[in-house]
Coordinates of C-alpha atoms and ligand atoms in Angstrom, one line a residue:
X1 CA 21.5 0.1 36.6
X2 CA 19.5 1.3 33.4
X3 CA 17.0 -0.7 32.1
X4 CA 17.2 -1.2 28.2
X5 CA 14.0 -1.4 26.3
X6 CA 12.0 -4.5 25.6
X7 CA 10.2 -3.5 22.7
X8 CA 12.0 -0.2 19.8
X9 CA 8.6 1.2 18.8
X10 CA 10.0 2.8 14.9
X11 CA 7.5 5.4 14.5
X12 CA 5.5 8.3 16.3
X13 CA 2.9 7.6 13.4
X14 CA -0.4 7.0 15.1
X15 CA 0.2 2.8 14.1
X16 CA 2.5 4.1 16.3
X17 CA 1.4 5.4 19.1
X18 CA -1.1 3.2 18.9
X19 CA 0.9 -0.3 19.8
X20 CA 3.3 1.6 22.3
X21 CA 0.4 2.8 24.5
X22 CA -0.8 -1.2 24.3
X23 CA 2.7 -2.3 24.7
X24 CA 3.2 0.4 27.7
X25 CA 0.0 -1.0 29.3
X26 CA 1.0 -4.9 29.4
X27 CA 4.0 -4.0 30.9
X28 CA 6.4 -4.0 28.5
X29 CA 8.9 -1.3 28.6
X30 CA 8.6 0.7 24.7
X31 CA 10.8 2.7 23.4
X32 CA 9.5 4.9 20.6
X33 CA 11.5 6.9 18.3
X34 CA 10.6 8.4 15.3
X35 CA 12.5 11.4 12.8
X36 CA 10.1 14.1 13.5
X37 CA 9.8 16.5 16.4
X38 CA 7.0 16.3 17.4
X39 CA 4.2 12.8 16.9
X40 CA 0.8 12.3 14.9
X41 CA 2.5 11.5 11.2
X42 CA -0.3 11.9 8.8
X43 CA -2.0 12.9 11.8
X44 CA 0.4 15.8 12.5
X45 CA -1.2 19.1 13.7
X46 CA 0.6 22.7 13.7
X47 CA -0.8 25.6 15.3
X48 CA -3.2 28.0 13.2
X49 CA -4.5 31.4 15.5
X50 CA -5.2 30.3 18.4
X51 CA -6.9 26.1 17.5
X52 CA -4.2 23.6 16.6
X53 CA -5.4 21.9 13.0
X54 CA -3.9 19.3 11.2
X55 CA -1.6 19.5 7.9
X56 CA -4.0 16.9 5.9
X57 CA -7.4 16.8 6.6
X58 CA -8.9 13.5 8.7
X59 CA -12.8 13.2 9.5
X60 CA -15.0 10.6 11.9
X61 CA -17.5 9.0 10.2
X62 CA -20.2 7.5 12.3
X63 CA -18.8 3.3 11.3
X64 CA -15.1 4.4 12.4
X65 CA -15.6 1.5 15.9
X66 CA -11.9 1.2 16.8
X67 CA -11.3 4.5 16.6
X68 CA -14.6 5.4 18.7
X69 CA -13.3 3.1 20.9
X70 CA -10.2 4.7 21.6
X71 CA -11.5 7.9 22.1
X72 CA -14.0 6.6 24.8
X73 CA -10.6 4.3 26.7
X74 CA -8.1 7.6 27.0
X75 CA -11.5 10.1 27.6
X76 CA -11.9 12.6 25.0
X77 CA -15.1 9.8 23.7
X78 CA -17.7 13.9 24.5
X79 CA -15.3 15.5 22.5
X80 CA -16.3 14.8 19.4
X81 CA -18.9 16.5 17.8
X82 CA -20.8 15.2 14.8
X83 CA -21.3 17.7 12.3
X84 CA -24.1 17.3 8.5
X85 CA -21.0 17.5 5.6
X86 CA -22.3 18.6 2.0
X87 CA -20.2 16.8 -0.4
X88 CA -20.6 18.3 -3.9
X89 CA -22.6 16.8 -6.9
X90 CA -24.2 14.2 -3.8
X91 CA -27.6 13.9 -2.3
X92 CA -28.8 13.7 1.2
X93 CA -25.3 15.4 3.6
X94 CA -23.3 12.7 5.6
X95 CA -22.5 13.0 8.9
X96 CA -18.8 13.4 9.9
X97 CA -17.2 13.5 13.5
X98 CA -14.2 15.7 15.1
X99 CA -13.2 16.8 18.1
X100 CA -13.5 19.9 19.8
X101 CA -9.7 20.9 19.9
X102 CA -8.8 18.5 16.3
X103 CA -7.0 15.6 16.4
X104 CA -4.0 16.9 18.8
X105 CA -5.6 16.5 21.8
X106 CA -6.0 12.7 20.9
X107 CA -2.0 12.9 19.2
X108 CA -1.1 14.0 23.1
X109 CA -3.1 12.2 25.4
X110 CA -1.9 8.4 23.5
X111 CA 1.7 10.4 23.8
X112 CA 1.3 10.9 28.1
X113 CA -0.3 7.6 27.7
X114 CA 2.3 5.7 26.9
X115 CA 4.9 8.1 28.7
X116 CA 3.1 7.3 32.1
X117 CA 3.2 4.0 32.2
X118 CA 7.0 4.4 31.4
X119 CA 7.7 4.5 28.0
X120 CA 10.2 6.9 26.3
X121 CA 9.7 8.7 23.2
X122 CA 12.9 9.7 21.3
X123 CA 12.4 12.9 19.3
X124 CA 14.1 13.9 16.2
X125 CA 16.0 10.2 15.4
X126 CA 15.9 8.2 12.2
X127 CA 16.4 5.2 12.7
X128 CA 18.8 4.0 9.5
X129 CA 19.6 0.5 10.2
X130 CA 18.3 -2.1 12.3
X131 CA 21.2 -5.2 13.2
X132 CA 20.7 -8.5 15.0
X133 CA 23.3 -8.7 17.9
X134 CA 23.9 -13.2 18.7
X135 CA 23.9 -13.2 22.2
X136 CA 25.3 -16.2 24.1
X137 CA 21.5 -16.6 25.4
X138 CA 19.3 -15.0 23.4
X139 CA 19.6 -12.8 20.6
X140 CA 18.3 -9.4 20.2
X141 CA 18.3 -6.3 17.8
X142 CA 20.0 -2.7 17.4
X143 CA 19.1 0.1 16.4
X144 CA 21.0 2.7 14.7
X145 CA 19.5 6.3 15.0
X146 CA 21.0 9.7 13.2
X147 CA 19.6 12.3 15.2
X148 CA 19.5 16.0 13.4
X149 CA 22.8 17.1 14.5
X150 CA 24.1 14.0 12.4
X151 CA 25.7 11.9 15.2
X152 CA 24.4 8.2 16.5
X153 CA 23.3 6.6 18.4
X154 CA 23.0 3.1 19.1
X155 CA 19.7 1.4 20.7
X156 CA 19.5 -1.9 21.6
X157 CA 16.2 -3.6 22.4
X158 CA 14.4 -7.1 22.5
X159 CA 11.9 -7.0 19.6
X160 CA 11.6 -3.9 17.2
X161 CA 7.9 -3.2 15.7
X162 CA 8.2 -0.5 13.0
X163 CA 5.3 1.6 11.8
X164 CA 6.6 3.7 9.0
X165 CA 6.4 2.4 4.5
X166 CA 7.7 -1.1 3.5
X167 CA 10.2 0.8 1.5
X168 CA 11.8 2.1 4.6
X169 CA 11.8 -1.3 6.3
X170 CA 13.9 -3.2 2.9
X171 CA 16.0 -0.4 3.3
X172 CA 16.7 0.0 6.7
X173 CA 17.1 -3.9 7.2
X174 CA 20.5 -4.8 4.7
X175 CA 22.1 -6.3 8.6
X176 CA 19.6 -8.6 8.6
X177 CA 19.6 -11.7 6.8
X178 CA 16.1 -10.8 5.2
X179 CA 15.0 -13.4 2.4
X180 CA 15.5 -11.8 -0.7
X181 CA 12.1 -13.2 -1.8
X182 CA 10.6 -11.0 1.4
X183 CA 13.5 -8.3 0.6
X184 CA 11.4 -8.2 -2.6
X185 CA 8.0 -8.4 -2.0
X186 CA 8.8 -5.1 0.9
X187 CA 10.3 -3.2 -2.3
X188 CA 7.2 -4.0 -4.5
X189 CA 5.0 -2.4 -2.5
X190 CA 4.6 0.8 -4.7
X191 CA 2.5 4.0 -3.5
X192 CA 1.5 7.1 -5.0
X193 CA 2.3 11.0 -3.3
X194 CA 0.7 14.1 -2.5
X195 CA 0.7 16.7 -1.1
X196 CA -2.0 19.2 0.6
X197 CA -2.6 23.1 0.8
X198 CA -4.2 24.5 3.8
X199 CA -5.4 27.4 2.5
X200 CA -6.6 30.4 5.8
X201 CA -8.8 32.0 3.7
X202 CA -10.5 35.4 4.6
X203 CA -13.8 33.8 3.0
X204 CA -15.6 30.7 2.1
X205 CA -15.1 29.9 -2.0
X206 CA -18.2 28.0 -1.5
X207 CA -21.0 26.4 1.1
X208 CA -20.5 22.6 0.3
X209 CA -17.2 20.8 1.9
X210 CA -16.4 18.1 -0.5
X211 CA -15.4 18.9 -3.8
X212 CA -13.9 16.4 -5.9
X213 CA -11.9 16.9 -9.5
X214 CA -11.3 14.5 -11.7
X215 CA -10.3 16.6 -14.8
X216 CA -6.4 16.3 -15.3
X217 CA -5.4 19.5 -16.0
X218 CA -6.4 20.6 -12.9
X219 CA -3.0 18.8 -9.9
X220 CA -5.7 18.5 -7.1
X221 CA -8.4 15.7 -6.5
X222 CA -9.9 17.4 -4.1
X223 CA -11.4 20.2 -2.5
X224 CA -11.9 20.7 2.2
X225 CA -13.8 23.2 3.1
X226 CA -13.0 22.5 6.1
X227 CA -14.6 25.9 8.0
X228 CA -17.8 24.6 6.4
X229 CA -18.0 22.0 8.7
X230 CA -16.9 22.3 12.6
X231 CA -17.4 26.1 12.0
X232 CA -15.2 28.9 12.2
X233 CA -13.8 28.1 15.7
X234 CA -10.1 30.5 16.4
X235 CA -8.4 30.3 13.5
X236 CA -8.5 33.5 11.7
X237 CA -9.6 33.2 8.7
X238 CA -11.6 29.6 6.7
X239 CA -10.0 26.7 6.2
X240 CA -9.6 25.1 2.7
X241 CA -7.4 21.6 1.8
X242 CA -6.5 21.4 -1.3
X243 CA -5.5 17.8 -1.9
X244 CA -3.4 17.0 -4.4
X245 CA -2.7 13.2 -4.7
X246 CA 0.6 12.0 -7.7
X247 CA 3.5 9.5 -9.0
X248 CA 6.7 11.3 -8.2
X249 CA 7.1 10.9 -11.2
X250 CA 5.6 13.8 -11.6
X251 CA 6.9 16.9 -12.5
X252 CA 5.2 19.1 -9.4
X253 CA 6.5 16.6 -7.0
X254 CA 10.5 17.9 -7.2
X255 CA 9.1 21.5 -7.4
X256 CA 9.1 24.0 -4.4
X257 CA 6.6 24.6 -2.3
X258 CA 5.3 28.1 -3.6
X259 CA 6.0 26.4 -7.1
X260 CA 3.7 24.0 -5.9
X261 CA 1.6 27.1 -4.3
X262 CA 1.1 29.1 -7.6
X263 CA -0.2 25.9 -9.8
X264 CA -3.1 25.0 -6.9
X265 CA -4.0 29.3 -6.6
X266 CA -3.8 28.5 -10.6
X267 CA -6.7 25.9 -11.6
X268 CA -8.8 27.5 -7.9
X269 CA -8.7 30.4 -9.7
X270 CA -10.6 28.5 -13.2
X271 CA -13.3 27.8 -10.4
X272 CA -14.0 31.3 -9.4
X273 CA -12.4 33.7 -11.7
X274 CA -13.6 36.8 -8.5
X275 CA -10.5 35.2 -6.3
X276 CA -8.3 37.0 -5.4
X277 CA -4.3 36.4 -4.3
X278 CA -5.5 39.2 -0.8
X279 CA -8.2 36.3 -0.6
X280 CA -5.4 34.2 1.7
X281 CA -4.5 35.1 4.5
X282 CA -1.8 32.2 4.7
X283 CA -0.4 28.8 3.9
X284 CA 0.8 25.8 4.3
X285 CA 2.0 22.8 1.8
X286 CA 2.0 19.2 3.2
X287 CA 4.3 16.4 1.6
X288 CA 3.2 12.9 2.2
X289 CA 5.6 10.2 -0.1
X290 CA 4.0 7.2 1.4
X291 CA 0.4 8.4 1.5
X292 CA -0.9 5.6 0.3
X293 CA -0.3 1.9 -0.9
X294 CA -1.5 0.8 -5.0
X295 CA 0.0 -2.3 -4.8
X296 CA 0.8 -5.2 -2.7
X297 CA 1.6 -8.2 -2.4
X298 CA 1.6 -10.2 0.4
X299 CA 2.9 -9.1 2.6
X300 CA 2.5 -10.3 6.3
X301 CA 2.7 -8.5 9.7
X302 CA 5.1 -11.0 10.8
X303 CA 8.7 -10.5 9.4
X304 CA 10.2 -13.5 8.7
X305 CA 12.4 -12.3 11.6
X306 CA 11.4 -13.3 15.1
X307 CA 11.1 -10.1 16.7
X308 CA 10.9 -8.3 13.9
X309 CA 7.6 -6.5 13.4
X310 CA 5.6 -3.8 10.4
X311 CA 2.0 -2.9 11.4
X312 CA 2.3 -0.6 8.1
X313 CA -0.9 1.1 6.3
X314 CA -0.1 -1.3 3.0
X315 CA -0.5 -4.3 5.6
X316 CA -4.0 -2.8 6.0
X317 CA -5.6 -4.5 2.3
X318 CA -4.4 -7.9 3.5
X319 CA -6.3 -7.8 6.2
X320 CA -10.4 -9.5 5.9
X321 CA -12.6 -7.1 6.8
X322 CA -10.6 -3.7 6.2
X323 CA -9.8 -1.9 2.8
X324 CA -9.8 1.0 3.4
X325 CA -6.8 3.7 4.2
X326 CA -8.0 5.4 7.0
X327 CA -7.4 6.0 10.3
X328 CA -9.6 3.4 12.2
X329 CA -8.0 0.4 10.6
X330 CA -4.7 1.2 11.8
X331 CA -6.1 1.0 14.8
X332 CA -6.8 -2.0 14.5
X333 CA -3.8 -2.8 13.2
X334 CA -2.1 -1.6 16.6
X335 CA -3.6 -3.5 18.9
X336 CA -3.5 -6.5 16.1
X337 CA 0.0 -6.4 16.8
X338 CA 0.5 -4.6 19.8
X339 CA -1.3 -8.0 21.0
X340 CA 0.6 -10.6 19.4
X341 CA 3.9 -9.1 20.2
X342 CA 2.1 -9.3 23.9
X343 CA 1.6 -13.2 23.4
X344 CA 4.7 -14.3 21.3
X345 CA 6.6 -12.5 24.8
X346 CA 3.8 -14.7 27.7
X347 CA 7.4 -15.8 28.6
X348 CA 9.1 -12.6 29.5
X349 CA 7.5 -11.1 33.1
X350 CA 6.4 -7.9 32.9
X351 CA 8.8 -5.2 34.7
X352 CA 6.5 -4.3 38.1
X353 CA 5.1 0.0 38.6
X354 CA 5.7 2.3 35.7
X355 CA 7.8 4.5 36.8
X356 CA 10.2 5.7 33.5
X357 CA 12.9 4.6 33.2
X358 CA 16.7 5.0 31.5
X359 CA 17.4 3.5 27.9
X360 CA 21.5 1.8 27.2
X361 CA 22.7 4.0 23.9
X362 CA 26.0 3.6 23.3
Ligands
FAD1 C1 -4.3 13.2 2.2 C2 -5.1 11.9 3.9 C3 -6.5 12.3 4.0 C4 -6.1 11.2 4.7 N1 -7.6 11.5 6.1 C5 -7.9 10.6 6.3 C6 -9.6 10.6 6.8 O1 -10.1 12.2 6.7 N2 -10.0 10.1 7.9 C7 -9.6 8.2 8.1 O2 -9.7 8.4 8.7 N3 -7.8 8.8 7.8 C8 -7.0 9.2 6.8 N4 -6.5 9.5 6.0 C9 -5.7 7.8 6.6 C10 -5.0 8.5 8.4 O3 -4.3 9.7 8.0 C11 -3.2 7.0 8.7 O4 -4.1 5.8 8.2 C12 -2.7 7.1 9.6 O5 -2.4 8.8 10.0 C13 -1.7 6.3 9.9 O6 -1.4 6.5 10.7 P1 0.7 5.4 10.4 O7 1.2 5.4 11.9 O8 0.2 3.8 9.9 O9 1.2 5.9 8.9 P2 2.1 7.7 9.5 O10 1.3 8.4 10.4 O11 2.7 7.2 8.3 O12 3.2 7.8 10.6 C14 4.7 6.5 10.7 C15 5.0 7.6 10.8 O13 6.9 7.0 11.2 C16 8.3 7.9 11.6 N5 8.7 6.9 10.4 C17 8.9 6.3 9.3 N6 9.9 5.9 8.9 C18 11.0 6.2 10.5 C19 12.1 6.0 10.5 N7 12.7 5.1 10.8 N8 13.3 6.3 11.7 C20 12.0 6.8 12.8 N9 10.4 7.1 12.5 C21 10.1 6.7 10.6 C22 7.2 8.7 10.7 O14 8.1 9.6 10.5 C23 5.5 8.8 11.1 O15 5.6 9.9 12.0 C24 -5.8 10.5 5.7 C25 -4.5 9.3 4.7 C26 -3.6 10.9 3.6 C27 -3.0 10.7 3.2

């Protein structure tokens, strides 16, 4: 008889993967569902030339204690190189770390460990609804997922850990009896969106790594010249990111990718009048709807329903000692929530062995 998962983690971003890895290591039957076809969330990569590269720039700091421990645990610590970064308008240089083959290796190592410990990751599964099933012995959860071909699948599990945005949790829990106050507090978390344009250029613009743009007439707020930090590598060009933060009411948010590209490029030309369209070999725009929580009421990782947990960026602003929306804070939070779930379920005997299991999907 196939087992059903004891815990379903919704989202294979860094938070979901770190929590799922810890839970799987502790012997829980873990199933991760991810709406996209790859893992990584905001930290996702794609192949550029002969390397993997993040769609949104990510770098490590020396004080990213939790991230550095994670690299160590996964045997990837020696992959990190530290570089001096030159920030426009700032005196001195800041040390920033970047893995030898990008963050793709971190994401791959996490997914590998989850599956090695018997966990399963389903890609292309969007969780649309979470409901409660009342059984004689105990209540369980049922998650309705929709797949790319529009068919839907039901997943039964004991506990649910949701790692997407607070608003999304409010949207997919209408079948649950969540107190109105709690649902409102989820909906009250507001986010700014982000549009990052990745450019593969023929040559660098300037020698600096990062330059801010605070003037309103620039659609982006920062230029990051990744190749000025890590060198040319095998990307097939010089890597430059333009990162813009938006309210979704901004007209640019609904424009097509090529329109956004044109606006970003025009603004870039203002700072570099000799720049030509032919200086750009290729480009890719990445939109992140829930990039930066800007207002959040007191929301907690324990929802009012036993067995339903949320571990989302907005919680970082509320947890003591963490105030930055960085990978490091996500890892700390994910480890905490995994411990909390384990402690709440101590009465349940972990499954033995690490053989993969099939899950009932009705
Ligand atoms: C522009 C930008 C730059 C950044 N730069 C840095 C940096 O240099 N250094 C640093 O430390 N941090 C940086 N960060 C922060 C870092 O990216 C995040 O802290 C971290 O990646 C968040 O991970 P997460 O898993 O919590 O969320 P996400 O990465 O958003 O992952 C959530 C996952 O859940 C999935 N999901 C959501 N809803 C559903 C659903 N209903 N069904 C199925 N799947 C679902 C999503 O597809 C996604 O894969 C940056 C963030 C941004 C936006």
